[in-house]
Short mmCIF file of C-alpha atoms in Angstrom, two decimals:
data_model
loop_
_atom_site.label_atom_id
_atom_site.label_comp_id
_atom_site.label_asym_id
_atom_site.label_seq_id
_atom_site.Cartn_x
_atom_site.Cartn_y
_atom_site.Cartn_z
CA UNK A 16 96.92 12.40 106.16
CA UNK A 17 97.38 15.83 108.64
CA UNK A 18 100.57 17.04 109.60
CA UNK A 19 101.64 15.89 113.15
CA UNK A 20 100.78 17.87 115.99
CA UNK A 21 103.71 20.73 116.51
CA UNK A 22 104.51 18.66 119.75
CA UNK A 23 105.61 15.66 117.44
CA UNK A 24 108.60 15.07 115.57
CA UNK A 25 108.76 16.40 111.96
CA UNK A 26 110.91 13.98 110.33
CA UNK A 27 113.14 14.87 107.11
CA UNK A 28 115.31 13.38 104.73
CA UNK A 29 118.37 14.80 102.79
CA UNK A 30 119.55 12.75 100.16
CA UNK A 31 122.93 14.34 98.92
CA UNK A 32 124.11 14.54 95.19
CA UNK A 33 126.60 12.27 93.40
CA UNK A 34 125.41 10.75 90.03
CA UNK A 35 125.32 7.14 89.75
CA UNK A 36 126.63 7.00 93.38
CA UNK A 37 122.99 7.81 94.65
CA UNK A 38 122.30 4.51 94.07
CA UNK A 39 123.70 3.85 97.49
CA UNK A 40 120.66 5.70 99.02
CA UNK A 41 118.25 3.57 97.16
CA UNK A 42 119.56 0.56 99.05
CA UNK A 43 119.16 2.75 102.47
CA UNK A 44 115.65 3.50 101.57
CA UNK A 45 115.17 -0.12 101.00
CA UNK A 46 116.40 -1.14 104.37
CA UNK A 47 114.30 1.28 106.23
CA UNK A 48 111.00 0.17 104.41
CA UNK A 49 112.19 -3.57 105.44
CA UNK A 50 112.36 -2.28 109.04
CA UNK A 51 109.30 -0.25 108.90
CA UNK A 52 107.58 -3.49 107.66
CA UNK A 53 109.09 -5.49 110.19
CA UNK A 54 108.20 -3.19 112.84
CA UNK A 55 104.42 -2.98 111.74
CA UNK A 56 105.00 0.99 111.37
CA UNK A 57 101.63 1.98 109.72
CA UNK A 58 100.46 5.01 111.55
CA UNK A 59 101.95 7.38 108.63
CA UNK A 60 101.81 6.38 105.13
CA UNK A 61 105.55 7.62 104.59
CA UNK A 62 108.19 8.00 107.53
CA UNK A 63 109.28 11.17 105.95
CA UNK A 64 106.70 14.72 106.22
CA UNK A 65 110.19 16.98 104.49
CA UNK A 66 112.49 15.60 101.90
CA UNK A 67 114.93 17.35 100.33
CA UNK A 68 117.81 16.49 97.86
CA UNK A 69 120.93 17.55 96.00
CA UNK A 70 121.87 16.13 92.14
CA UNK A 71 120.70 13.17 91.67
CA UNK A 72 119.77 12.82 95.43
CA UNK A 73 117.17 15.81 94.41
CA UNK A 74 115.69 13.07 91.79
CA UNK A 75 115.69 10.33 94.13
CA UNK A 76 113.68 12.92 96.64
CA UNK A 77 111.30 13.97 93.88
CA UNK A 78 110.61 10.21 93.17
CA UNK A 79 110.22 9.49 97.05
CA UNK A 80 107.95 12.63 97.15
CA UNK A 81 105.67 11.44 94.67
CA UNK A 82 104.84 8.60 96.50
CA UNK A 83 104.35 10.03 99.78
CA UNK A 84 100.74 8.14 99.94
CA UNK A 85 102.88 4.77 99.38
CA UNK A 86 106.53 4.68 101.25
CA UNK A 87 106.96 1.12 100.55
CA UNK A 88 105.71 0.61 96.94
CA UNK A 89 107.59 3.68 96.03
CA UNK A 90 110.99 2.42 97.18
CA UNK A 91 110.62 -0.40 95.95
CA UNK A 92 109.72 0.81 92.23
CA UNK A 93 113.15 3.05 92.59
CA UNK A 94 114.76 -0.07 93.40
CA UNK A 95 113.84 -2.26 90.33
CA UNK A 96 114.85 1.29 88.15
CA UNK A 97 118.23 1.72 89.95
CA UNK A 98 119.28 -2.08 89.89
CA UNK A 99 118.53 -2.32 86.21
CA UNK A 100 119.87 1.22 84.85
CA UNK A 101 121.90 1.68 81.85
CA UNK A 102 123.55 4.92 81.22
CA UNK A 103 122.01 5.43 77.99
CA UNK A 104 118.84 6.37 80.18
CA UNK A 105 120.64 8.95 81.39
CA UNK A 106 123.06 10.35 78.84
CA UNK A 107 123.71 9.60 75.05
CA UNK A 108 126.19 6.68 75.22
CA UNK A 109 126.45 5.98 71.50
CA UNK A 110 129.13 6.54 69.02
CA UNK A 111 126.91 9.68 67.43
CA UNK A 112 126.12 11.06 70.94
CA UNK A 113 129.40 11.14 71.61
CA UNK A 114 131.04 12.29 68.25
CA UNK A 115 128.57 15.74 69.05
CA UNK A 116 129.21 16.60 72.56
CA UNK A 117 132.47 14.42 73.73
CA UNK A 118 134.51 14.59 70.52
CA UNK A 119 133.73 18.40 70.32
CA UNK A 120 135.18 18.81 74.09
CA UNK A 121 138.13 16.75 73.11
CA UNK A 122 138.62 18.74 69.84
CA UNK A 123 138.70 22.14 72.03
CA UNK A 124 141.55 20.62 74.08
CA UNK A 125 143.42 19.49 71.06
CA UNK A 126 142.87 22.20 68.59
CA UNK A 127 142.61 25.28 70.99
CA UNK A 128 139.87 27.54 71.27
CA UNK A 129 140.90 30.23 68.55
CA UNK A 130 140.32 27.29 65.83
CA UNK A 131 137.42 26.19 67.71
CA UNK A 132 135.61 29.48 67.32
CA UNK A 133 136.39 29.63 63.69
CA UNK A 134 134.81 26.15 63.30
CA UNK A 135 131.89 27.21 65.42
CA UNK A 136 132.27 24.36 67.97
CA UNK A 137 130.30 25.58 70.72
CA UNK A 138 129.59 22.60 72.91
CA UNK A 139 127.56 23.14 76.32
CA UNK A 140 128.63 19.97 78.30
CA UNK A 141 130.61 16.98 77.90
CA UNK A 142 127.69 14.72 77.55
CA UNK A 143 124.15 15.12 76.25
CA UNK A 144 121.59 14.20 79.07
CA UNK A 145 118.61 14.23 76.57
CA UNK A 146 117.69 10.76 77.70
CA UNK A 147 116.99 11.36 81.51
CA UNK A 148 114.02 13.93 80.61
CA UNK A 149 112.09 10.85 79.72
CA UNK A 150 113.25 8.93 82.83
CA UNK A 151 112.29 11.54 84.81
CA UNK A 152 108.82 12.14 82.93
CA UNK A 153 107.88 8.16 83.55
CA UNK A 154 109.70 7.93 87.03
CA UNK A 155 109.00 11.22 88.87
CA UNK A 156 104.99 12.07 88.29
CA UNK A 157 105.34 15.25 89.83
CA UNK A 158 101.30 15.78 89.49
CA UNK A 159 101.54 13.45 92.39
CA UNK A 160 103.15 15.75 94.35
CA UNK A 161 101.28 18.66 94.04
CA UNK A 162 98.23 16.36 95.67
CA UNK A 163 99.98 15.19 98.70
CA UNK A 164 101.24 18.26 99.64
CA UNK A 165 97.73 19.68 99.13
CA UNK A 166 96.20 16.62 101.25
CA UNK A 167 98.85 17.41 103.50
CA UNK A 168 100.26 13.81 103.25
CA UNK A 169 103.55 15.55 102.75
CA UNK A 170 104.81 18.87 104.38
CA UNK A 171 107.49 19.64 101.39
CA UNK A 172 109.83 18.66 98.80
CA UNK A 173 112.96 20.78 97.87
CA UNK A 174 115.89 20.41 95.55
CA UNK A 175 118.72 23.02 95.33
CA UNK A 176 120.71 23.98 92.37
CA UNK A 177 123.55 26.71 91.81
CA UNK A 178 123.42 29.71 89.55
CA UNK A 179 126.02 30.50 86.90
CA UNK A 180 124.24 33.91 86.25
CA UNK A 181 124.11 34.97 89.83
CA UNK A 182 126.42 32.90 91.80
CA UNK A 183 123.73 32.34 94.48
CA UNK A 184 122.83 28.81 95.65
CA UNK A 185 119.10 28.19 95.68
CA UNK A 186 116.99 25.83 97.23
CA UNK A 187 113.78 25.68 95.28
CA UNK A 188 110.67 24.21 97.24
CA UNK A 189 106.80 23.34 97.19
CA UNK A 190 105.37 22.83 100.55
CA UNK A 191 102.76 23.99 102.95
CA UNK A 192 101.37 27.51 102.99
CA UNK A 193 103.11 28.29 106.30
CA UNK A 194 106.65 27.60 105.12
CA UNK A 195 107.95 31.11 104.51
CA UNK A 196 111.07 31.77 101.93
CA UNK A 197 114.29 32.40 103.69
CA UNK A 198 117.09 34.69 102.42
CA UNK A 199 120.84 33.57 103.93
CA UNK A 200 124.46 35.16 102.39
CA UNK A 201 124.80 33.83 98.68
CA UNK A 202 121.94 31.48 99.46
CA UNK A 203 118.26 31.68 99.82
CA UNK A 204 114.73 29.07 99.54
CA UNK A 205 112.24 30.22 97.00
CA UNK A 206 108.89 28.80 96.69
CA UNK A 207 107.93 27.27 93.29
CA UNK A 208 105.83 24.33 91.48
CA UNK A 209 108.89 21.70 90.96
CA UNK A 210 109.18 20.59 87.48
CA UNK A 211 111.62 18.23 85.90
CA UNK A 212 113.95 21.14 84.31
CA UNK A 213 114.40 21.79 88.31
CA UNK A 214 115.74 18.16 88.51
CA UNK A 215 118.10 18.45 85.46
CA UNK A 216 119.15 21.49 86.90
CA UNK A 217 119.97 20.39 90.20
CA UNK A 218 121.74 17.21 88.86
CA UNK A 219 123.73 18.99 85.88
CA UNK A 220 126.86 18.15 86.90
CA UNK A 221 129.43 20.99 85.82
CA UNK A 222 131.09 20.42 82.69
CA UNK A 223 129.46 17.16 82.41
CA UNK A 224 125.79 18.19 81.68
CA UNK A 225 124.57 21.26 80.17
CA UNK A 226 122.83 24.09 82.42
CA UNK A 227 119.25 24.30 82.58
CA UNK A 228 117.27 27.81 82.59
CA UNK A 229 114.94 28.15 85.78
CA UNK A 230 112.48 31.83 86.31
CA UNK A 231 114.01 33.81 89.12
CA UNK A 232 112.16 37.09 90.22
CA UNK A 233 110.72 37.58 86.38
CA UNK A 234 114.09 36.43 84.69
CA UNK A 235 115.93 33.39 83.58
CA UNK A 236 119.04 32.21 85.31
CA UNK A 237 121.30 29.00 84.18
CA UNK A 238 121.34 26.70 87.27
CA UNK A 239 124.06 23.88 87.68
CA UNK A 240 124.24 21.21 89.73
CA UNK A 241 122.89 22.15 93.65
CA UNK A 242 126.19 20.57 95.33
CA UNK A 243 128.36 23.64 93.80
CA UNK A 244 128.58 26.15 96.47
CA UNK A 245 126.58 24.24 99.28
CA UNK A 246 127.51 25.46 102.11
CA UNK A 247 124.84 24.07 104.41
CA UNK A 248 123.51 20.92 103.05
CA UNK A 249 121.48 20.27 105.78
CA UNK A 250 119.87 23.80 106.56
CA UNK A 251 117.02 23.15 103.74
CA UNK A 252 115.18 20.47 105.92
CA UNK A 253 115.54 22.50 109.23
CA UNK A 254 113.95 25.88 107.43
CA UNK A 255 111.14 23.62 106.01
CA UNK A 256 110.36 22.69 109.79
CA UNK A 257 112.26 19.05 110.21
CA UNK A 258 113.68 18.61 113.96
CA UNK A 259 114.94 15.45 113.13
CA UNK A 260 116.82 14.50 109.71
CA UNK A 261 118.26 11.45 108.23
CA UNK A 262 121.11 12.34 106.13
CA UNK A 263 121.97 10.04 103.43
CA UNK A 264 125.52 10.56 102.09
CA UNK A 265 127.22 9.25 98.56
CA UNK A 266 131.28 8.92 99.73
CA UNK A 267 132.41 8.04 103.06
CA UNK A 268 132.58 11.16 105.65
CA UNK A 269 136.20 11.13 106.11
CA UNK A 270 138.09 9.31 103.43
CA UNK A 271 141.28 7.03 104.96
CA UNK A 272 144.65 8.75 103.75
CA UNK A 273 145.86 7.91 100.22
CA UNK A 274 148.02 4.63 99.79
CA UNK A 275 150.86 6.33 98.61
CA UNK A 276 153.19 3.19 98.65
CA UNK A 277 151.00 2.13 95.16
CA UNK A 278 150.88 5.44 93.54
CA UNK A 279 153.33 5.72 90.88
CA UNK A 280 156.47 8.48 92.50
CA UNK A 281 156.31 12.17 90.77
CA UNK A 282 153.89 11.10 88.47
CA UNK A 283 151.95 13.99 86.89
CA UNK A 284 148.04 13.50 87.78
CA UNK A 285 145.76 12.76 84.60
CA UNK A 286 143.03 15.06 83.48
CA UNK A 287 140.60 12.16 85.23
CA UNK A 288 142.33 12.33 88.36
CA UNK A 289 142.13 16.16 88.82
CA UNK A 290 138.33 15.80 87.56
CA UNK A 291 137.73 12.97 90.53
CA UNK A 292 139.38 15.37 92.76
CA UNK A 293 137.33 17.94 91.86
CA UNK A 294 134.02 16.64 91.93
CA UNK A 295 134.48 14.81 95.39
CA UNK A 296 135.29 18.36 96.40
CA UNK A 297 132.01 19.45 95.34
CA UNK A 298 129.81 16.27 96.27
CA UNK A 299 131.39 15.26 99.57
CA UNK A 300 133.08 17.51 101.48
CA UNK A 301 130.46 20.20 102.24
CA UNK A 302 128.44 17.37 104.15
CA UNK A 303 131.44 16.30 106.40
CA UNK A 304 132.04 20.28 106.98
CA UNK A 305 128.36 20.67 107.80
CA UNK A 306 127.97 17.87 110.06
CA UNK A 307 131.28 18.96 111.97
CA UNK A 308 129.67 22.29 112.45
CA UNK A 309 126.66 20.80 113.86
CA UNK A 310 128.84 18.95 116.08
CA UNK A 311 130.65 22.08 117.74
CA UNK A 312 127.14 24.16 117.97
CA UNK A 313 125.91 21.11 119.77
CA UNK A 314 128.85 20.99 122.33
CA UNK A 315 128.79 24.74 122.69
CA UNK A 316 125.00 24.91 123.33
CA UNK A 317 125.45 22.10 125.59
CA UNK A 318 127.80 24.67 127.87
CA UNK A 319 124.40 27.22 127.84
CA UNK A 320 121.95 26.96 131.03
CA UNK A 321 118.73 25.64 130.14
CA UNK A 322 116.86 29.27 130.81
CA UNK A 323 119.32 30.85 128.63
CA UNK A 324 119.00 27.90 125.69
CA UNK A 325 115.17 28.48 125.76
CA UNK A 326 115.03 32.18 125.28
CA UNK A 327 117.88 31.67 122.22
CA UNK A 328 115.43 30.68 119.74
CA UNK A 329 117.62 27.22 119.65
CA UNK A 330 115.49 23.60 119.30
CA UNK A 331 117.18 20.42 119.21
CA UNK A 332 117.66 18.06 115.50
CA UNK A 333 118.20 14.93 115.84
CA UNK A 334 120.61 13.89 113.06
CA UNK A 335 120.71 10.05 111.64
CA UNK A 336 123.73 10.04 109.27
CA UNK A 337 124.21 7.34 106.98
CA UNK A 338 127.04 6.97 104.48
CA UNK A 339 129.26 4.46 102.48
CA UNK A 340 131.52 2.23 104.59
CA UNK A 341 133.59 1.78 101.34
CA UNK A 342 135.29 3.60 99.48
CA UNK A 343 132.97 4.18 96.04
CA UNK A 344 135.97 5.04 93.93
CA UNK A 345 137.18 1.70 94.65
CA UNK A 346 134.19 0.00 93.79
CA UNK A 347 133.52 1.76 90.77
CA UNK A 348 137.25 0.69 89.69
CA UNK A 349 135.93 -2.71 89.38
CA UNK A 350 133.23 -1.50 87.01
CA UNK A 351 134.96 0.89 84.27
CA UNK A 352 134.61 -1.95 81.79
CA UNK A 353 130.62 -1.88 82.02
CA UNK A 354 130.20 1.67 80.58
CA UNK A 355 129.57 1.38 76.48
CA UNK A 356 132.69 1.46 74.61
CA UNK A 357 132.02 4.94 73.32
CA UNK A 358 131.98 6.27 76.66
CA UNK A 359 134.96 4.25 77.65
CA UNK A 360 136.74 5.61 74.52
CA UNK A 361 135.85 9.14 75.64
CA UNK A 362 137.09 8.70 79.43
CA UNK A 363 140.07 6.96 78.17
CA UNK A 364 141.13 10.31 76.56
CA UNK A 365 141.22 11.99 80.14
CA UNK A 366 142.77 9.10 81.66
CA UNK A 367 139.90 6.87 83.03
CA UNK A 368 141.66 3.36 82.96
CA UNK A 369 140.10 -0.22 83.26
CA UNK A 370 142.97 -0.71 85.93
CA UNK A 371 141.43 -1.94 89.21
CA UNK A 372 143.77 -0.58 91.25
CA UNK A 373 143.75 2.84 89.68
CA UNK A 374 141.09 4.08 91.88
CA UNK A 375 142.06 7.65 91.45
CA UNK A 376 141.27 7.74 87.85
CA UNK A 377 137.59 5.63 88.42
CA UNK A 378 136.66 8.73 90.64
CA UNK A 379 135.26 10.27 87.71
CA UNK A 380 133.65 7.51 86.46
CA UNK A 381 131.69 6.48 89.59
CA UNK A 382 129.60 9.71 88.66
CA UNK A 383 128.68 7.91 85.07
CA UNK A 384 128.43 4.28 85.85
CA UNK A 385 125.03 3.98 85.26
CA UNK A 386 125.12 0.18 85.10
CA UNK A 387 123.29 -2.90 87.06
CA UNK A 388 126.59 -4.31 88.21
CA UNK A 389 127.61 -0.99 89.58
CA UNK A 390 124.20 0.26 91.02
CA UNK A 391 123.51 -3.27 92.57
CA UNK A 392 126.50 -3.03 94.36
CA UNK A 393 126.17 0.24 95.88
CA UNK A 394 122.61 -0.56 96.65
CA UNK A 395 123.59 -3.46 98.43
CA UNK A 396 126.23 -1.44 100.36
CA UNK A 397 123.68 0.81 101.29
CA UNK A 398 121.13 -2.20 102.40
CA UNK A 399 124.22 -3.44 104.90
CA UNK A 400 125.22 -0.24 106.24
CA UNK A 401 121.88 0.29 107.21
CA UNK A 402 120.76 -3.02 108.27
CA UNK A 403 123.80 -3.20 110.55
CA UNK A 404 122.31 -0.28 112.35
CA UNK A 405 118.91 -1.78 112.65
CA UNK A 406 118.05 -1.04 116.45
CA UNK A 407 119.40 2.39 115.77
CA UNK A 408 117.16 2.94 113.02
CA UNK A 409 114.54 2.28 115.32
CA UNK A 410 115.23 4.11 118.13
CA UNK A 411 115.41 7.06 115.79
CA UNK A 412 112.35 6.91 114.64
CA UNK A 413 110.45 5.67 117.57
CA UNK A 414 109.52 2.27 116.43
CA UNK A 415 108.96 -1.16 118.29
CA UNK A 416 110.64 -4.35 117.29
CA UNK A 417 108.65 -7.11 118.44
CA UNK A 418 111.71 -9.29 117.94
CA UNK A 419 114.72 -7.42 118.09
CA UNK A 420 117.66 -9.47 117.00
CA UNK A 421 120.96 -9.92 117.92
CA UNK A 422 123.49 -7.97 115.66
CA UNK A 423 126.60 -7.80 117.73
CA UNK A 424 128.21 -10.76 116.33
CA UNK A 425 127.39 -9.51 112.70
CA UNK A 426 128.56 -6.17 113.40
CA UNK A 427 131.91 -7.22 114.64
CA UNK A 428 134.73 -5.62 113.17
CA UNK A 429 132.40 -3.39 111.21
CA UNK A 430 132.46 0.57 111.58
CA UNK A 431 129.82 2.05 109.06
CA UNK A 432 129.13 5.55 109.15
CA UNK A 433 125.71 5.87 110.69
CA UNK A 434 125.47 8.36 113.86
CA UNK A 435 122.69 9.65 115.45
CA UNK A 436 122.96 12.87 117.13
CA UNK A 437 120.73 15.39 118.95
CA UNK A 438 121.78 18.61 117.68
CA UNK A 439 120.62 22.01 118.66
CA UNK A 440 120.58 24.51 115.70
CA UNK A 441 118.94 27.81 114.93
CA UNK A 442 117.53 28.10 111.59
CA UNK A 443 120.05 28.37 109.27
#
């Protein structure tokens, strides 16, 4: 289907990173599909013309883009995959796999780098994610992506990755001919055919999964998780032409203060707690900062006279931000025992326990828990957070609800992080 005229809104979707936490996004998408069906919103095969993703969100984004001709069926297939996930589909979770990767890391920690060099130990990552490539080849048929863009069913797909070689943050995109690459301080957008290697690079959690080589300007650079050094997560969708964007996070936008009463006094943090804190900084903080930046810009632009605003090149951007209403670390703490025994043993060596009250220790596990009990609970949370804002979703997309339900009672006492704002932004 052709792109809508310039006067009509171009809807974008941003799926952020977070490893197994990305199951939450599937629940959000499933609810959007359900609401779309209820409203008989069949004017387009997909509500999203621009799809962008980072890390595990890049994999979900690519899978969704490959089904741009049938949003509903594509979402249902993605739900089926995520509800039946097992860690072994993403990384080597068997004893031999742990010995080849995780045990080597623990050896480095215990005997030191000098002896490790003598023994020629050169592990590239904590885990071996070779099984993920097989999953991507069946779940993400990228040859269909090229067809959808050529037939203008989809305006653009973009995935982000961070270069260990140059230090820059890259957005690789495939899309309509009129979309131009961009360059900003330490970040850029580059047109390339998206491959499964791009998805592996974007989802290569630092230290956990190995970096991947991608071509840039005639040379190979090694890339890792796109959440690293991602200072402006929303900007890629804007560069690709979206003027209203659904942003789906993988963690609460503003975590509550820690309950110090439950924490043992003067206890030094475990490696798992430090790693979990570092990953939260990589995956969660940038989005919250970018949303706050949008709000500040919106407030500032609101003070500018309409004539001056029109001459400034600013344009309004609708944001619908959906992120978990519950702390995912706490959910993960309930499911640590679902991990395969070799993985539990490995994580136990750095301080991850099966104690449900050890929320900080479970933060690291929350990114690696590709197990059905955990992913199904996150999917259910994503559905609930979105359905409780059903009327807001309908207004955002401009759909018509033939029978608006009374959600006031259902929403009493519930405060999911779902927001809709109209925010003027420059191409960033």
